[in-house]
Structures are given as C-alpha cells and as structure tokens.
C-alpha cells in the first residue's frame, strides 16, 4: 500500500508559467513533508520541506502548501524555468519514526520554452 | 566531502548471477539507506542501518536480497541469484539530523543502474 501518492506521473509547463505538483498521503501520523528533485543519472536532492504545524513554506520560486484535513500537499514553482525539468519526489516523515522517509512515486516535470 | 559514493554506476549481468552493489556514506552520518527506484513504486526503501546495525529490512523483497554494513564507511547490497525483475536503479543514502528541518535529511548517491538479462 502506497502511503504517499503522486497521481500525476508527468507534467508539462511552459517556461514562465506556474508548475503545480501534487502529493496525497494516507497516514495522519506524518509530521514533516519534504520535496526532493532528481535529475537524470543523479541521486535525488533535497528541495524544500514543511512541518505539519504549518500550512505554507516558501523558498524563492518554490512554495509548498499543506492541507492536513485533505491529507494533501502541493509544490508550486513560479516562474518555471527549463532548468526545473526533473523528477520531483514527495516524501513524508512519520512521527513514530523520524529517522526514515516514505517516498512517493514521483512526477516528471518538463518545462519547455 | 565527496558525498555518498556508489559503485558500480552501471551493472549488466545475466539471470542467476550474483550482483554486489557498494556504498560509501558521508563521513559522520549515522544512518544509511538502500532504495530501489521503479516506475511503479517510485523510491522504495529496502533496508536501513543505524550505527552499522540493521534497523528495518521489511522492504527487502526476497531472501535473494541481503545487505551488510561492516563498518561506518562501507555497505553492500547483494542479490543472489539475480532475476530480470530486479532490473532497476538502486540508490544508497546517508543522513544526519537537520535541526532546521526537524528531520534527518537524506543525501543520496548517484545510483547504480542494474540490468539483469
């Protein structure tokens, strides 16, 4: 059973527009959520995170929104740039086991000129 | 620091052969993770260690898979015998506590792309 779900395997956005990547989770015991970015032939790298006590966290062009009642979070990239083209993984950290992360299936973002 | 180092980067083998993947974590990190990336399941946690001790191996798919961490700077993931369905990218990651994030931040290696023919 997939506790962290990314239902859109791919997303295509024009340069300069907003990219919205979505993530749903099933376990209410998750305390922290993270987004990782992965380029081809490289390992994932940390991008941005949010605590369950917040509903928004912003870092430059990247903003993560958390809706706990819907068990949903989203990553907004504004404006999108070609260099943002990558696979984005959503991950969650359980309250009962903060040393591990549970990852989603990933969404491949392509930003075209 | 060179980051997490994995070897080999690519491995092509025939069904039934033994495969050994290697990982050197970032110095000072006390957690080490092995993941498998597939289209269907994304980044799937196979096993992880804390201070060289296996903590959770519930993600290891079968007895054909085994992992060891003989010391703080080295870990192996072995598949014996290998099967075509084991073809995937295998990642090693190590982590340290990130107080600003409130979680253990994981740093990934570049991965090993395994192809079993």
mmCIF file of C-alpha atoms in Angstrom:
data_model
loop_
_atom_site.group_PDB
_atom_site.id
_atom_site.type_symbol
_atom_site.label_atom_id
_atom_site.label_comp_id
_atom_site.label_asym_id
_atom_site.label_seq_id
_atom_site.Cartn_x
_atom_site.Cartn_y
_atom_site.Cartn_z
ATOM 1 C CA UNK A 1 0.000 0.000 0.000
ATOM 2 C CA UNK A 2 1.355 3.358 -1.054
ATOM 3 C CA UNK A 3 1.185 5.760 1.889
ATOM 4 C CA UNK A 4 2.465 8.688 -0.187
ATOM 5 C CA UNK A 5 0.939 9.078 -3.624
ATOM 6 C CA UNK A 6 1.765 11.255 -6.580
ATOM 7 C CA UNK A 7 -1.020 10.560 -9.023
ATOM 8 C CA UNK A 8 0.395 12.540 -11.931
ATOM 9 C CA UNK A 9 3.390 10.737 -13.416
ATOM 10 C CA UNK A 10 4.215 13.685 -15.655
ATOM 11 C CA UNK A 11 3.553 17.386 -16.127
ATOM 12 C CA UNK A 12 4.448 19.720 -18.965
ATOM 13 C CA UNK A 13 4.551 23.502 -18.420
ATOM 14 C CA UNK A 14 5.653 26.443 -20.480
ATOM 15 C CA UNK A 15 8.603 28.499 -19.277
ATOM 16 C CA UNK A 16 7.500 31.410 -17.104
ATOM 17 C CA UNK A 17 4.214 29.801 -16.073
ATOM 18 C CA UNK A 18 3.390 28.141 -12.767
ATOM 19 C CA UNK A 19 4.094 24.456 -12.157
ATOM 20 C CA UNK A 20 1.933 22.704 -9.555
ATOM 21 C CA UNK A 21 2.931 19.262 -8.374
ATOM 22 C CA UNK A 22 0.565 17.372 -6.111
ATOM 23 C CA UNK A 23 1.011 14.771 -3.409
ATOM 24 C CA UNK A 24 -1.514 12.893 -1.260
ATOM 25 C CA UNK A 25 -0.882 10.836 1.842
ATOM 26 C CA UNK A 26 -2.905 8.409 3.886
ATOM 27 C CA UNK A 27 -1.193 8.391 7.277
ATOM 28 C CA UNK A 28 -2.186 11.135 9.713
ATOM 29 C CA UNK A 29 0.936 10.358 11.771
ATOM 30 C CA UNK A 30 3.247 12.114 9.328
ATOM 31 C CA UNK A 31 4.882 15.161 10.922
ATOM 32 C CA UNK A 32 7.157 16.504 8.200
ATOM 33 C CA UNK A 33 6.939 16.545 4.453
ATOM 34 C CA UNK A 34 9.792 17.051 2.038
ATOM 35 C CA UNK A 35 10.224 17.501 -1.682
ATOM 36 C CA UNK A 36 13.239 16.075 -3.465
ATOM 37 C CA UNK A 37 14.331 16.858 -7.003
ATOM 38 C CA UNK A 38 16.083 14.348 -9.240
ATOM 39 C CA UNK A 39 17.961 14.982 -12.477
ATOM 40 C CA UNK A 40 18.796 12.093 -14.849
ATOM 41 C CA UNK A 41 21.786 9.995 -13.793
ATOM 42 C CA UNK A 42 21.918 11.728 -10.404
ATOM 43 C CA UNK A 43 20.530 10.962 -6.973
ATOM 44 C CA UNK A 44 17.611 12.952 -5.539
ATOM 45 C CA UNK A 45 18.487 16.173 -3.718
ATOM 46 C CA UNK A 46 16.506 17.962 -1.043
ATOM 47 C CA UNK A 47 14.457 20.920 -2.274
ATOM 48 C CA UNK A 48 12.046 22.180 0.380
ATOM 49 C CA UNK A 49 10.146 20.932 3.417
ATOM 50 C CA UNK A 50 7.175 21.779 5.600
ATOM 51 C CA UNK A 51 6.194 20.894 9.140
ATOM 52 C CA UNK A 52 2.690 19.649 9.876
ATOM 53 C CA UNK A 53 2.141 22.666 12.142
ATOM 54 C CA UNK A 54 2.379 24.991 9.146
ATOM 55 C CA UNK A 55 0.304 25.302 6.018
ATOM 56 C CA UNK A 56 2.828 27.092 3.813
ATOM 57 C CA UNK A 57 6.571 27.336 3.375
ATOM 58 C CA UNK A 58 8.302 29.455 0.769
ATOM 59 C CA UNK A 59 11.839 29.462 -0.583
ATOM 60 C CA UNK A 60 12.435 31.686 -3.562
ATOM 61 C CA UNK A 61 10.473 30.387 -6.534
ATOM 62 C CA UNK A 62 9.363 27.303 -4.606
ATOM 63 C CA UNK A 63 6.366 27.190 -2.253
ATOM 64 C CA UNK A 64 4.895 24.147 -0.564
ATOM 65 C CA UNK A 65 1.315 24.162 0.687
ATOM 66 C CA UNK A 66 -0.077 21.657 3.187
ATOM 67 C CA UNK A 67 -3.770 20.858 3.685
ATOM 68 C CA UNK A 68 -3.891 18.481 6.633
ATOM 69 C CA UNK A 69 -7.631 17.933 6.569
ATOM 70 C CA UNK A 70 -7.381 16.752 2.965
ATOM 71 C CA UNK A 71 -4.057 14.996 3.546
ATOM 72 C CA UNK A 72 -2.712 16.822 0.538
ATOM 73 C CA UNK A 73 0.321 18.901 -0.243
ATOM 74 C CA UNK A 74 1.457 20.697 -3.332
ATOM 75 C CA UNK A 75 4.653 22.239 -4.654
ATOM 76 C CA UNK A 76 4.351 25.444 -6.651
ATOM 77 C CA UNK A 77 7.175 26.670 -8.852
ATOM 78 C CA UNK A 78 6.824 30.238 -10.085
ATOM 79 C CA UNK A 79 8.078 31.153 -12.596
ATOM 80 C CA UNK A 80 9.033 27.794 -14.079
ATOM 81 C CA UNK A 81 12.393 27.560 -15.815
ATOM 82 C CA UNK A 82 13.811 24.935 -18.198
ATOM 83 C CA UNK A 83 16.353 24.001 -15.508
ATOM 84 C CA UNK A 84 13.442 22.899 -13.302
ATOM 85 C CA UNK A 85 12.829 19.958 -15.631
ATOM 86 C CA UNK A 86 13.376 16.938 -13.407
ATOM 87 C CA UNK A 87 11.554 14.267 -11.437
ATOM 88 C CA UNK A 88 10.079 15.533 -8.173
ATOM 89 C CA UNK A 89 9.515 13.184 -5.249
ATOM 90 C CA UNK A 90 7.268 13.923 -2.321
ATOM 91 C CA UNK A 91 8.356 12.327 0.979
ATOM 92 C CA UNK A 92 6.921 12.114 4.482
ATOM 93 C CA UNK A 93 8.484 11.515 7.872
ATOM 94 C CA UNK A 94 6.412 9.511 10.376
ATOM 95 C CA UNK A 95 6.058 10.928 13.887
ATOM 96 C CA UNK A 96 6.796 7.478 15.321
ATOM 97 C CA UNK A 97 9.951 7.003 13.247
ATOM 98 C CA UNK A 98 11.627 10.291 12.392
ATOM 99 C CA UNK A 99 14.767 8.643 11.083
ATOM 100 C CA UNK A 100 13.202 7.417 7.848
ATOM 101 C CA UNK A 101 11.306 8.907 4.917
ATOM 102 C CA UNK A 102 8.499 7.410 2.881
ATOM 103 C CA UNK A 103 8.638 8.499 -0.741
ATOM 104 C CA UNK A 104 6.017 8.810 -3.425
ATOM 105 C CA UNK A 105 6.291 7.557 -6.993
ATOM 106 C CA UNK A 106 7.499 10.860 -8.426
ATOM 107 C CA UNK A 107 6.280 13.343 -11.036
ATOM 108 C CA UNK A 108 8.344 14.152 -14.096
ATOM 109 C CA UNK A 109 8.194 17.883 -14.815
ATOM 110 C CA UNK A 110 9.128 19.198 -18.219
ATOM 111 C CA UNK A 111 9.413 22.951 -18.714
ATOM 112 C CA UNK A 112 9.505 23.926 -22.365
ATOM 113 C CA UNK A 113 10.490 27.307 -23.869
ATOM 114 C CA UNK B 1 33.124 15.934 1.364
ATOM 115 C CA UNK B 2 32.663 13.874 -1.794
ATOM 116 C CA UNK B 3 29.116 12.974 -0.928
ATOM 117 C CA UNK B 4 27.694 9.467 -0.988
ATOM 118 C CA UNK B 5 29.713 7.247 -3.324
ATOM 119 C CA UNK B 6 28.223 4.244 -5.092
ATOM 120 C CA UNK B 7 29.826 1.657 -7.307
ATOM 121 C CA UNK B 8 29.454 0.468 -9.920
ATOM 122 C CA UNK B 9 27.388 3.119 -11.719
ATOM 123 C CA UNK B 10 26.125 0.564 -14.210
ATOM 124 C CA UNK B 11 25.909 -3.192 -13.944
ATOM 125 C CA UNK B 12 24.730 -5.596 -16.607
ATOM 126 C CA UNK B 13 24.536 -9.226 -15.650
ATOM 127 C CA UNK B 14 22.808 -12.417 -16.625
ATOM 128 C CA UNK B 15 19.990 -14.037 -14.748
ATOM 129 C CA UNK B 16 21.251 -16.249 -11.968
ATOM 130 C CA UNK B 17 24.456 -14.344 -11.358
ATOM 131 C CA UNK B 18 25.377 -12.704 -8.075
ATOM 132 C CA UNK B 19 25.369 -8.923 -8.002
ATOM 133 C CA UNK B 20 27.039 -6.768 -5.345
ATOM 134 C CA UNK B 21 26.390 -3.057 -5.073
ATOM 135 C CA UNK B 22 28.623 -0.881 -2.923
ATOM 136 C CA UNK B 23 28.155 2.319 -0.981
ATOM 137 C CA UNK B 24 30.346 4.703 0.982
ATOM 138 C CA UNK B 25 28.252 7.101 3.092
ATOM 139 C CA UNK B 26 29.138 10.646 4.048
ATOM 140 C CA UNK B 27 31.560 10.653 6.950
ATOM 141 C CA UNK B 28 29.834 11.309 10.264
ATOM 142 C CA UNK B 29 26.385 10.244 9.133
ATOM 143 C CA UNK B 30 24.965 7.573 11.379
ATOM 144 C CA UNK B 31 22.152 6.342 9.127
ATOM 145 C CA UNK B 32 22.470 4.516 5.826
ATOM 146 C CA UNK B 33 19.599 3.608 3.498
ATOM 147 C CA UNK B 34 19.227 1.415 0.430
ATOM 148 C CA UNK B 35 16.440 2.287 -2.026
ATOM 149 C CA UNK B 36 15.231 0.867 -5.310
ATOM 150 C CA UNK B 37 13.626 3.139 -7.893
ATOM 151 C CA UNK B 38 10.986 1.725 -10.202
ATOM 152 C CA UNK B 39 8.263 3.340 -12.271
ATOM 153 C CA UNK B 40 5.509 1.571 -10.376
ATOM 154 C CA UNK B 41 6.669 2.116 -6.797
ATOM 155 C CA UNK B 42 8.906 5.162 -7.031
ATOM 156 C CA UNK B 43 11.641 5.244 -4.391
ATOM 157 C CA UNK B 44 11.145 2.088 -2.382
ATOM 158 C CA UNK B 45 13.052 1.711 0.890
ATOM 159 C CA UNK B 46 14.711 -1.703 1.069
ATOM 160 C CA UNK B 47 16.673 -1.551 4.315
ATOM 161 C CA UNK B 48 18.337 0.946 6.595
ATOM 162 C CA UNK B 49 21.080 0.917 9.212
ATOM 163 C CA UNK B 50 21.800 2.994 12.280
ATOM 164 C CA UNK B 51 25.392 2.939 13.525
ATOM 165 C CA UNK B 52 26.048 -0.076 11.288
ATOM 166 C CA UNK B 53 23.140 -2.065 12.754
ATOM 167 C CA UNK B 54 20.189 -3.018 10.506
ATOM 168 C CA UNK B 55 17.043 -1.360 11.859
ATOM 169 C CA UNK B 56 14.361 -2.227 9.346
ATOM 170 C CA UNK B 57 14.690 -4.697 6.492
ATOM 171 C CA UNK B 58 10.971 -5.116 5.864
ATOM 172 C CA UNK B 59 11.370 -3.625 2.396
ATOM 173 C CA UNK B 60 13.779 -6.288 1.199
ATOM 174 C CA UNK B 61 11.742 -8.097 -1.447
ATOM 175 C CA UNK B 62 13.022 -11.632 -1.022
ATOM 176 C CA UNK B 63 15.671 -13.768 0.595
ATOM 177 C CA UNK B 64 17.706 -13.279 -2.547
ATOM 178 C CA UNK B 65 18.485 -9.786 -1.278
ATOM 179 C CA UNK B 66 20.907 -9.173 1.576
ATOM 180 C CA UNK B 67 22.715 -6.107 2.910
ATOM 181 C CA UNK B 68 25.620 -5.604 5.243
ATOM 182 C CA UNK B 69 27.376 -2.704 6.858
ATOM 183 C CA UNK B 70 30.659 -3.986 8.318
ATOM 184 C CA UNK B 71 31.806 -0.504 9.341
ATOM 185 C CA UNK B 72 30.717 3.121 9.329
ATOM 186 C CA UNK B 73 32.190 3.820 5.914
ATOM 187 C CA UNK B 74 31.004 0.906 3.810
ATOM 188 C CA UNK B 75 27.865 -1.020 2.948
ATOM 189 C CA UNK B 76 26.916 -3.632 0.365
ATOM 190 C CA UNK B 77 23.654 -4.787 -1.146
ATOM 191 C CA UNK B 78 23.830 -8.255 -2.637
ATOM 192 C CA UNK B 79 21.383 -10.040 -4.917
ATOM 193 C CA UNK B 80 21.909 -13.770 -5.329
ATOM 194 C CA UNK B 81 20.650 -15.109 -7.667
ATOM 195 C CA UNK B 82 19.630 -12.112 -9.742
ATOM 196 C CA UNK B 83 16.479 -12.099 -11.875
ATOM 197 C CA UNK B 84 15.317 -9.816 -14.728
ATOM 198 C CA UNK B 85 12.670 -8.243 -12.464
ATOM 199 C CA UNK B 86 15.477 -6.925 -10.244
ATOM 200 C CA UNK B 87 16.430 -4.501 -13.017
ATOM 201 C CA UNK B 88 16.132 -1.007 -11.546
ATOM 202 C CA UNK B 89 18.195 1.878 -10.228
ATOM 203 C CA UNK B 90 19.464 1.275 -6.711
ATOM 204 C CA UNK B 91 20.279 4.248 -4.518
ATOM 205 C CA UNK B 92 22.226 4.492 -1.325
ATOM 206 C CA UNK B 93 21.636 7.443 1.001
ATOM 207 C CA UNK B 94 23.043 8.569 4.325
ATOM 208 C CA UNK B 95 21.541 11.030 6.742
ATOM 209 C CA UNK B 96 22.235 13.379 9.595
ATOM 210 C CA UNK B 97 19.908 15.383 11.824
ATOM 211 C CA UNK B 98 18.877 18.683 10.265
ATOM 212 C CA UNK B 99 17.638 20.775 13.156
ATOM 213 C CA UNK B 100 16.316 23.475 10.840
ATOM 214 C CA UNK B 101 14.108 20.920 9.111
ATOM 215 C CA UNK B 102 13.202 18.834 12.155
ATOM 216 C CA UNK B 103 14.040 15.618 10.333
ATOM 217 C CA UNK B 104 17.009 13.554 9.318
ATOM 218 C CA UNK B 105 17.992 14.987 5.943
ATOM 219 C CA UNK B 106 18.974 12.277 3.492
ATOM 220 C CA UNK B 107 21.761 12.685 0.970
ATOM 221 C CA UNK B 108 21.694 10.338 -1.985
ATOM 222 C CA UNK B 109 24.406 8.788 -4.066
ATOM 223 C CA UNK B 110 24.217 8.820 -7.881
ATOM 224 C CA UNK B 111 22.731 5.332 -8.008
ATOM 225 C CA UNK B 112 23.605 2.045 -9.671
ATOM 226 C CA UNK B 113 21.622 1.136 -12.753
ATOM 227 C CA UNK B 114 21.238 -2.645 -12.718
ATOM 228 C CA UNK B 115 20.172 -4.598 -15.768
ATOM 229 C CA UNK B 116 19.603 -8.331 -15.448
ATOM 230 C CA UNK B 117 19.290 -10.093 -18.787
#
